Coordinates of C-alpha atoms in Angstrom, one line a residue:
M32 CA 158.4 127.2 248.1
S33 CA 155.6 129.3 249.2
I34 CA 155.0 132.4 247.1
T35 CA 153.3 135.3 249.0
N36 CA 153.1 138.9 248.3
Q37 CA 154.7 141.4 250.6
F38 CA 151.3 142.5 251.9
A39 CA 150.0 139.2 253.1
P40 CA 151.9 137.4 255.9
T41 CA 151.0 133.8 255.9
S42 CA 150.9 133.3 259.7
P43 CA 147.3 132.9 260.8
V44 CA 147.9 135.5 263.5
A45 CA 150.0 138.1 261.6
T46 CA 147.1 139.0 259.3
Q47 CA 146.2 142.5 260.3
N48 CA 146.8 143.8 256.8
T49 CA 145.0 141.2 254.8
A50 CA 142.0 142.0 252.6
G51 CA 139.5 139.5 253.9
S52 CA 136.7 140.3 251.6
A53 CA 133.3 139.0 252.1
V54 CA 132.9 137.1 248.8
L55 CA 129.4 135.8 249.1
D56 CA 128.0 133.6 246.4
L57 CA 124.6 135.2 246.7
P58 CA 122.1 134.1 244.1
A59 CA 121.1 136.5 241.4
Q60 CA 117.6 135.2 242.0
A61 CA 116.0 134.1 245.3
G62 CA 115.2 130.5 245.8
A63 CA 111.6 129.7 245.0
G64 CA 109.5 129.8 248.1
S65 CA 112.5 130.7 250.3
S66 CA 110.5 133.2 252.3
F67 CA 106.9 132.8 251.4
P68 CA 104.4 131.6 254.0
A69 CA 102.5 128.4 253.2
G70 CA 99.5 128.9 251.0
T71 CA 100.6 132.0 249.2
T72 CA 101.5 132.3 245.5
S73 CA 105.1 133.0 244.9
R74 CA 106.1 136.0 242.8
P75 CA 107.8 135.5 239.5
R76 CA 111.6 135.1 240.0
K77 CA 113.6 138.2 239.4
E78 CA 115.6 138.5 236.3
V79 CA 119.0 136.7 236.5
L80 CA 122.0 139.1 236.4
P81 CA 124.8 136.9 235.1
A82 CA 127.3 139.7 234.8
L83 CA 127.3 140.2 238.6
T84 CA 128.1 136.6 239.1
G85 CA 131.0 136.9 236.7
L86 CA 132.1 140.0 238.4
R87 CA 132.4 138.0 241.7
C88 CA 134.8 135.7 239.8
F89 CA 137.2 138.6 239.2
A90 CA 136.8 140.0 242.7
A91 CA 137.4 136.7 244.4
L92 CA 140.4 136.0 242.3
N93 CA 141.7 139.4 242.9
I94 CA 141.6 138.7 246.7
V95 CA 143.6 135.5 246.1
F96 CA 146.2 137.4 244.0
F97 CA 146.3 140.2 246.6
H98 CA 147.2 137.7 249.3
F99 CA 149.5 135.4 247.3
S100 CA 151.2 137.2 244.4
N101 CA 153.5 139.9 243.3
P102 CA 151.2 142.6 241.8
K103 CA 153.8 143.5 239.2
W104 CA 153.1 140.1 237.6
F105 CA 149.8 141.6 236.3
G106 CA 151.1 144.5 234.3
P107 CA 148.5 147.1 233.7
L108 CA 146.3 145.4 236.3
A109 CA 148.9 145.7 239.0
P110 CA 147.1 148.6 240.8
V111 CA 144.0 146.5 241.0
V112 CA 145.8 143.6 242.6
D113 CA 148.0 145.8 244.8
N114 CA 144.8 147.3 246.3
G115 CA 142.8 144.1 246.4
Y116 CA 141.7 144.8 250.0
T117 CA 139.1 147.2 248.6
S118 CA 137.1 144.2 247.4
V119 CA 135.8 143.9 250.9
S120 CA 133.7 147.1 250.5
F121 CA 132.5 145.9 247.1
F122 CA 131.2 142.6 248.3
L123 CA 129.6 144.1 251.4
L124 CA 127.9 146.7 249.3
M125 CA 126.8 144.2 246.7
S126 CA 125.3 142.0 249.3
G127 CA 122.9 144.7 250.3
Y128 CA 122.1 145.3 246.6
I129 CA 121.4 141.6 245.9
L130 CA 119.3 141.0 249.0
A131 CA 117.2 144.1 248.3
Y132 CA 116.9 143.1 244.6
N133 CA 115.6 139.7 245.6
Y134 CA 113.5 140.5 248.6
A135 CA 112.3 144.2 248.6
D136 CA 109.1 143.5 246.7
R137 CA 107.9 140.7 248.9
A138 CA 108.9 142.7 252.0
A139 CA 106.8 145.6 250.8
S140 CA 103.8 143.3 250.3
G141 CA 104.2 141.6 253.7
Q142 CA 105.4 138.3 252.3
L143 CA 108.9 138.3 253.7
R144 CA 109.1 136.0 256.7
A145 CA 112.2 136.6 258.8
G146 CA 112.5 133.0 260.0
R147 CA 112.4 131.6 256.5
F148 CA 114.8 134.3 255.3
W149 CA 117.4 133.6 258.1
Q150 CA 117.1 129.8 257.4
A151 CA 117.8 130.4 253.7
R152 CA 120.8 132.5 254.5
F153 CA 122.1 130.1 257.1
S154 CA 121.9 127.2 254.7
R155 CA 124.1 129.1 252.2
L156 CA 126.6 130.6 254.7
Y157 CA 127.2 128.2 257.5
P158 CA 128.0 124.7 256.1
V159 CA 130.9 125.9 254.0
Y160 CA 132.0 128.2 256.9
V161 CA 132.2 125.2 259.2
F162 CA 134.0 123.1 256.5
A163 CA 136.6 125.9 256.2
L164 CA 137.2 125.8 259.9
I165 CA 137.7 122.1 259.8
L166 CA 140.1 122.5 256.9
S167 CA 141.9 125.1 259.0
L168 CA 142.3 123.0 262.2
G169 CA 146.0 122.9 261.8
M170 CA 146.1 126.7 262.2
L171 CA 145.0 126.4 265.8
V172 CA 148.5 125.2 266.7
A173 CA 149.9 128.6 265.6
E174 CA 147.1 130.4 267.3
W175 CA 147.9 128.6 270.6
H176 CA 151.5 129.7 270.5
A177 CA 150.8 133.3 269.4
R178 CA 148.0 134.2 271.8
S179 CA 147.3 134.2 275.5
H180 CA 145.4 131.2 276.7
A181 CA 142.4 133.4 277.5
Q182 CA 142.3 134.8 273.9
F183 CA 142.7 131.3 272.5
Y184 CA 139.8 129.8 274.3
L185 CA 137.6 132.9 273.6
G186 CA 138.5 132.6 269.9
I187 CA 137.6 128.9 270.0
V188 CA 134.1 129.8 271.3
L189 CA 133.4 133.0 269.3
T190 CA 134.6 131.8 265.8
P191 CA 132.1 128.9 265.3
L192 CA 129.3 131.2 266.5
L193 CA 130.2 133.9 263.9
L194 CA 131.0 136.4 266.6
Q195 CA 134.7 136.7 266.4
A196 CA 134.7 140.0 264.4
W197 CA 133.0 141.8 267.3
H198 CA 136.4 141.4 269.2
P199 CA 138.9 143.3 267.1
L200 CA 141.9 141.3 268.4
L201 CA 140.2 138.0 267.5
A202 CA 138.6 139.0 264.2
T203 CA 141.1 137.0 262.1
F204 CA 141.3 134.0 264.5
W205 CA 141.6 130.5 263.1
N206 CA 140.6 131.3 259.5
T207 CA 141.6 134.9 258.5
P208 CA 138.9 135.6 255.9
A209 CA 136.1 134.3 258.2
W210 CA 135.7 137.7 259.8
T211 CA 133.6 138.9 256.9
M212 CA 131.1 136.1 257.5
C213 CA 130.5 137.5 260.9
T214 CA 129.7 140.8 259.3
E215 CA 127.4 139.2 256.8
A216 CA 125.6 137.3 259.5
F217 CA 125.0 140.6 261.2
F218 CA 123.6 142.1 258.0
Y219 CA 121.3 139.1 257.6
L220 CA 120.1 139.6 261.1
I221 CA 119.1 143.2 260.6
F222 CA 117.9 142.9 256.9
P223 CA 114.3 141.9 257.6
V224 CA 114.0 145.2 259.6
V225 CA 115.9 147.6 257.5
I226 CA 114.3 146.5 254.3
L227 CA 111.0 147.8 255.6
W228 CA 112.3 151.3 256.3
K229 CA 110.7 153.8 254.0
R230 CA 113.0 155.0 251.3
P231 CA 112.5 157.8 248.7
K232 CA 110.5 156.9 245.6
R233 CA 111.8 159.8 243.6
L234 CA 115.3 160.1 242.0
G235 CA 116.5 163.2 243.7
P236 CA 115.7 162.3 247.3
L237 CA 117.0 158.8 246.7
L238 CA 120.3 160.1 245.4
A239 CA 120.5 162.4 248.5
L240 CA 119.9 159.4 250.7
M241 CA 122.7 157.5 249.0
A242 CA 125.0 160.5 249.3
G243 CA 124.2 160.7 253.0
L244 CA 125.1 157.0 253.5
W245 CA 128.3 157.6 251.5
V246 CA 129.3 160.4 253.9
L247 CA 128.3 158.3 256.9
G248 CA 130.5 155.5 255.7
M249 CA 133.5 157.9 255.8
V250 CA 132.8 159.3 259.3
L251 CA 134.6 156.6 261.3
P252 CA 137.6 156.4 259.0
S253 CA 137.9 160.2 259.1
L254 CA 137.7 160.2 262.8
Y255 CA 140.5 157.6 262.9
M256 CA 142.7 159.7 260.7
W257 CA 142.0 162.8 262.8
L258 CA 142.4 161.3 266.3
H259 CA 145.2 158.7 265.5
P260 CA 144.1 156.4 268.4
D261 CA 146.8 153.8 267.5
G262 CA 149.5 156.5 267.4
D263 CA 150.2 156.1 263.7
L264 CA 150.2 159.5 262.0
H265 CA 150.1 158.0 258.5
P266 CA 148.0 154.8 258.8
G267 CA 148.4 152.3 256.0
R268 CA 148.0 148.6 255.3
Y269 CA 150.8 147.8 257.8
T270 CA 149.3 149.8 260.6
D271 CA 148.3 147.5 263.5
G272 CA 146.4 148.3 266.6
F273 CA 143.1 147.8 268.4
W274 CA 141.3 150.7 266.7
I275 CA 142.4 150.1 263.1
R276 CA 141.3 146.5 263.6
A277 CA 138.0 147.6 265.0
L278 CA 137.6 149.9 261.9
K279 CA 138.5 147.2 259.4
F280 CA 137.0 144.0 260.9
T281 CA 134.0 144.8 263.2
P282 CA 130.5 144.9 261.6
P283 CA 129.3 148.4 262.6
P284 CA 131.7 150.4 260.3
H285 CA 130.5 148.4 257.3
V286 CA 126.7 149.0 257.9
P287 CA 126.6 152.2 255.7
S288 CA 128.0 150.2 252.7
F289 CA 125.3 147.6 253.2
L290 CA 122.5 150.2 253.5
F291 CA 123.9 152.0 250.4
G292 CA 123.6 148.7 248.5
I293 CA 120.0 148.4 249.5
A294 CA 119.3 152.0 248.3
L295 CA 121.2 151.1 245.1
A296 CA 118.6 148.4 244.3
D297 CA 115.9 151.1 244.4
L298 CA 118.0 153.2 242.0
D299 CA 118.6 150.2 239.8
A300 CA 114.8 149.6 239.5
M301 CA 114.4 153.1 238.0
I302 CA 116.7 152.4 235.1
P303 CA 115.6 150.1 232.3
R304 CA 117.8 147.0 231.8
A305 CA 118.4 147.9 228.1
S306 CA 119.1 151.5 228.7
R307 CA 122.2 152.8 227.0
R308 CA 122.9 154.8 230.1
R309 CA 123.9 151.6 231.9
L310 CA 126.8 151.1 229.6
L311 CA 128.0 154.7 230.2
L312 CA 127.6 154.2 234.0
G313 CA 129.4 150.9 234.0
V314 CA 132.3 152.4 232.0
L315 CA 132.5 155.4 234.3
G316 CA 132.5 153.2 237.3
M317 CA 135.2 150.8 236.1
A318 CA 137.4 153.6 234.8
G319 CA 137.0 155.5 238.0
L320 CA 137.9 152.5 240.1
Y321 CA 141.0 151.9 238.1
G322 CA 142.0 155.5 238.4
V323 CA 141.6 155.6 242.1
L324 CA 143.4 152.3 242.6
Y325 CA 146.2 153.4 240.3
F326 CA 146.9 156.1 242.9
G327 CA 145.9 153.9 245.8
D328 CA 149.2 154.4 247.7
R329 CA 148.6 158.1 247.8
M330 CA 145.0 157.8 248.9
P331 CA 144.0 157.7 252.7
Y332 CA 144.1 154.1 253.6
P333 CA 141.2 154.1 256.2
L334 CA 138.9 155.7 253.6
M335 CA 140.0 153.3 250.9
H336 CA 139.4 150.3 253.1
D337 CA 135.7 151.2 253.4
G338 CA 133.5 154.1 252.3
L339 CA 135.4 156.1 249.7
L340 CA 134.6 153.9 246.7
M341 CA 130.9 153.4 247.2
P342 CA 129.7 155.6 244.3
L343 CA 132.2 153.9 241.9
F344 CA 131.1 150.5 243.0
A345 CA 127.5 151.5 242.5
L346 CA 128.2 152.7 238.9
A347 CA 129.9 149.4 238.1
I348 CA 127.0 147.4 239.5
L349 CA 124.4 149.5 237.6
G350 CA 126.4 148.9 234.4
M351 CA 126.7 145.1 235.0
A352 CA 123.0 144.8 235.7
G353 CA 122.1 146.0 232.2
R354 CA 122.2 144.5 228.8
N355 CA 125.3 145.8 227.1
L356 CA 128.8 145.0 226.0
I357 CA 130.5 144.9 229.4
A358 CA 127.6 142.9 230.9
R359 CA 128.0 140.3 228.2
F360 CA 131.8 140.2 228.8
F361 CA 131.5 139.6 232.6
G362 CA 128.5 137.3 232.0
W363 CA 130.7 134.9 230.0
L364 CA 130.1 131.3 231.1
P365 CA 133.6 130.5 232.5
F366 CA 133.4 133.7 234.6
R367 CA 130.0 132.8 235.9
T368 CA 131.1 129.3 236.7
I369 CA 133.9 130.5 238.9
G370 CA 131.7 133.3 240.3
K371 CA 129.2 130.8 241.6
A372 CA 132.0 129.2 243.6
S373 CA 133.3 132.6 244.8
Y374 CA 132.1 132.2 248.4
C375 CA 133.8 128.8 248.6
L376 CA 137.0 130.2 247.0
Y377 CA 137.1 133.1 249.4
I378 CA 136.5 131.2 252.6
I379 CA 139.0 128.3 251.9
H380 CA 141.7 130.1 249.9
F381 CA 143.9 131.5 252.6
N382 CA 144.4 128.3 254.7
L383 CA 144.2 126.0 251.7
W384 CA 147.1 127.9 250.1
N385 CA 149.1 127.5 253.3
L386 CA 148.2 123.8 253.5
I387 CA 149.4 123.2 250.0
H388 CA 152.7 125.0 250.5
D389 CA 153.4 123.9 254.1
S390 CA 153.0 120.3 253.0
H391 CA 155.5 120.8 250.2
I392 CA 153.3 118.6 248.0
L393 CA 154.3 120.4 244.8
D394 CA 158.0 119.9 245.6
K395 CA 157.4 116.2 246.2
L396 CA 155.6 115.9 242.9
H397 CA 158.2 118.0 241.1
L398 CA 155.5 120.5 240.1
I399 CA 156.8 123.5 241.9
R400 CA 158.1 125.1 238.7
F401 CA 154.5 125.6 237.7
D402 CA 153.8 127.6 240.8
P403 CA 152.0 129.9 241.7
W404 CA 149.7 129.4 238.8
L405 CA 149.2 125.7 239.6
S406 CA 148.2 126.7 243.1
Y407 CA 145.7 129.2 241.8
F408 CA 144.2 126.5 239.7
L409 CA 144.1 124.1 242.6
L410 CA 142.3 126.7 244.7
V411 CA 139.6 127.3 242.1
V412 CA 139.2 123.5 241.6
G413 CA 139.0 123.0 245.3
A414 CA 136.3 125.8 245.6
M415 CA 134.2 124.1 243.0
I416 CA 134.5 120.8 244.7
V417 CA 133.4 122.3 248.0
M418 CA 130.5 124.0 246.3
I419 CA 129.3 120.7 244.7
T420 CA 130.0 118.4 247.6
V421 CA 129.3 120.6 250.7
E422 CA 127.5 123.8 249.9
R423 CA 124.7 122.7 247.6
P424 CA 123.9 119.4 249.4
C425 CA 123.8 121.0 252.8
Q426 CA 121.8 123.9 251.6
K427 CA 119.2 121.5 250.0
W428 CA 119.1 119.4 253.2
I429 CA 118.7 122.4 255.5
R430 CA 115.9 123.9 253.4
S431 CA 114.1 120.6 253.1
W432 CA 114.4 120.1 256.8
G433 CA 113.0 123.6 257.4
A434 CA 110.1 123.0 255.0
A435 CA 109.2 119.8 256.6
R436 CA 108.9 121.5 260.0
A437 CA 106.9 124.4 258.7

């Protein structure tokens, strides 16, 4: 039988309260020559940050558990799983950090070419995105019966174009988690411009900028709680309505998190990798996150969904980007291996889970007694297979094709 937690309806349409985090498998180093004009000398690659890849493993699995588990199974980690939707803010913030970490220097020196950058991001994002839509074709039957014909046909057009999240009522159409790829695509579109904006070079003004972005990220959630546009005086994860969906799924409310991540990369550059302060910052960040999530049900849901946790995410990232005990733990090879496939795991997990359980294959093979742990294992294995057979070959082909045309 299908095992789902009480917070994650398995219908492809009844998904207003799902986490849908953007679990990007962004590289810890930019591909060589991915954005340099011909004839220039490429800069040395940035230092690899393996702990951040390992951290993506935990965040991606947490989203799977949030969608398809009972949080009580995880004992002391139950608050983390129970509030797994917060991973969306973490990944969107970290995407800004990683992009700035990889590209800020070359942008400052005039060596970032927008076309090459967009091609590199397209090659990583889109092939697996399309594969996940193909895997999810069966969900269109349920979409057809649950929506008006006009909405259905509009969703069919917008979703392959990475535009569905701009329409709040269609954001989770076809493949529920895919809305975040729409948001990431928007971030990629604006990145070559925003990375050139002048940012403070001194610590105090930089922290002030980050504080301003943190406050800005909480403006729209605060307005929602003040105005109650959907009529719910106590909005939570079960609240549904046009405006809460717009707040959760459309790209603009998430822009402050992305910009905060870019500024975080500047702050990161001010702290030596081996500094002992990084361990302290990482511990404070992780402990603070656990403390907030422990009381997650008492926290304002719109703020929790995006904005509130930015500083704690930043502390955790600064800690993981150092050379210390927690960075070594999260940088362990098995964690990094799954972390590299985190984007594939994220984009296929929702509908692949439903496919496994709707087909009753585990019942037929008399393996259902090992569920849900067997299903979790199959999702991870499936993600790695997709990474090896779809993501990497397509990425290589697209980049080779682009290089040949350059």
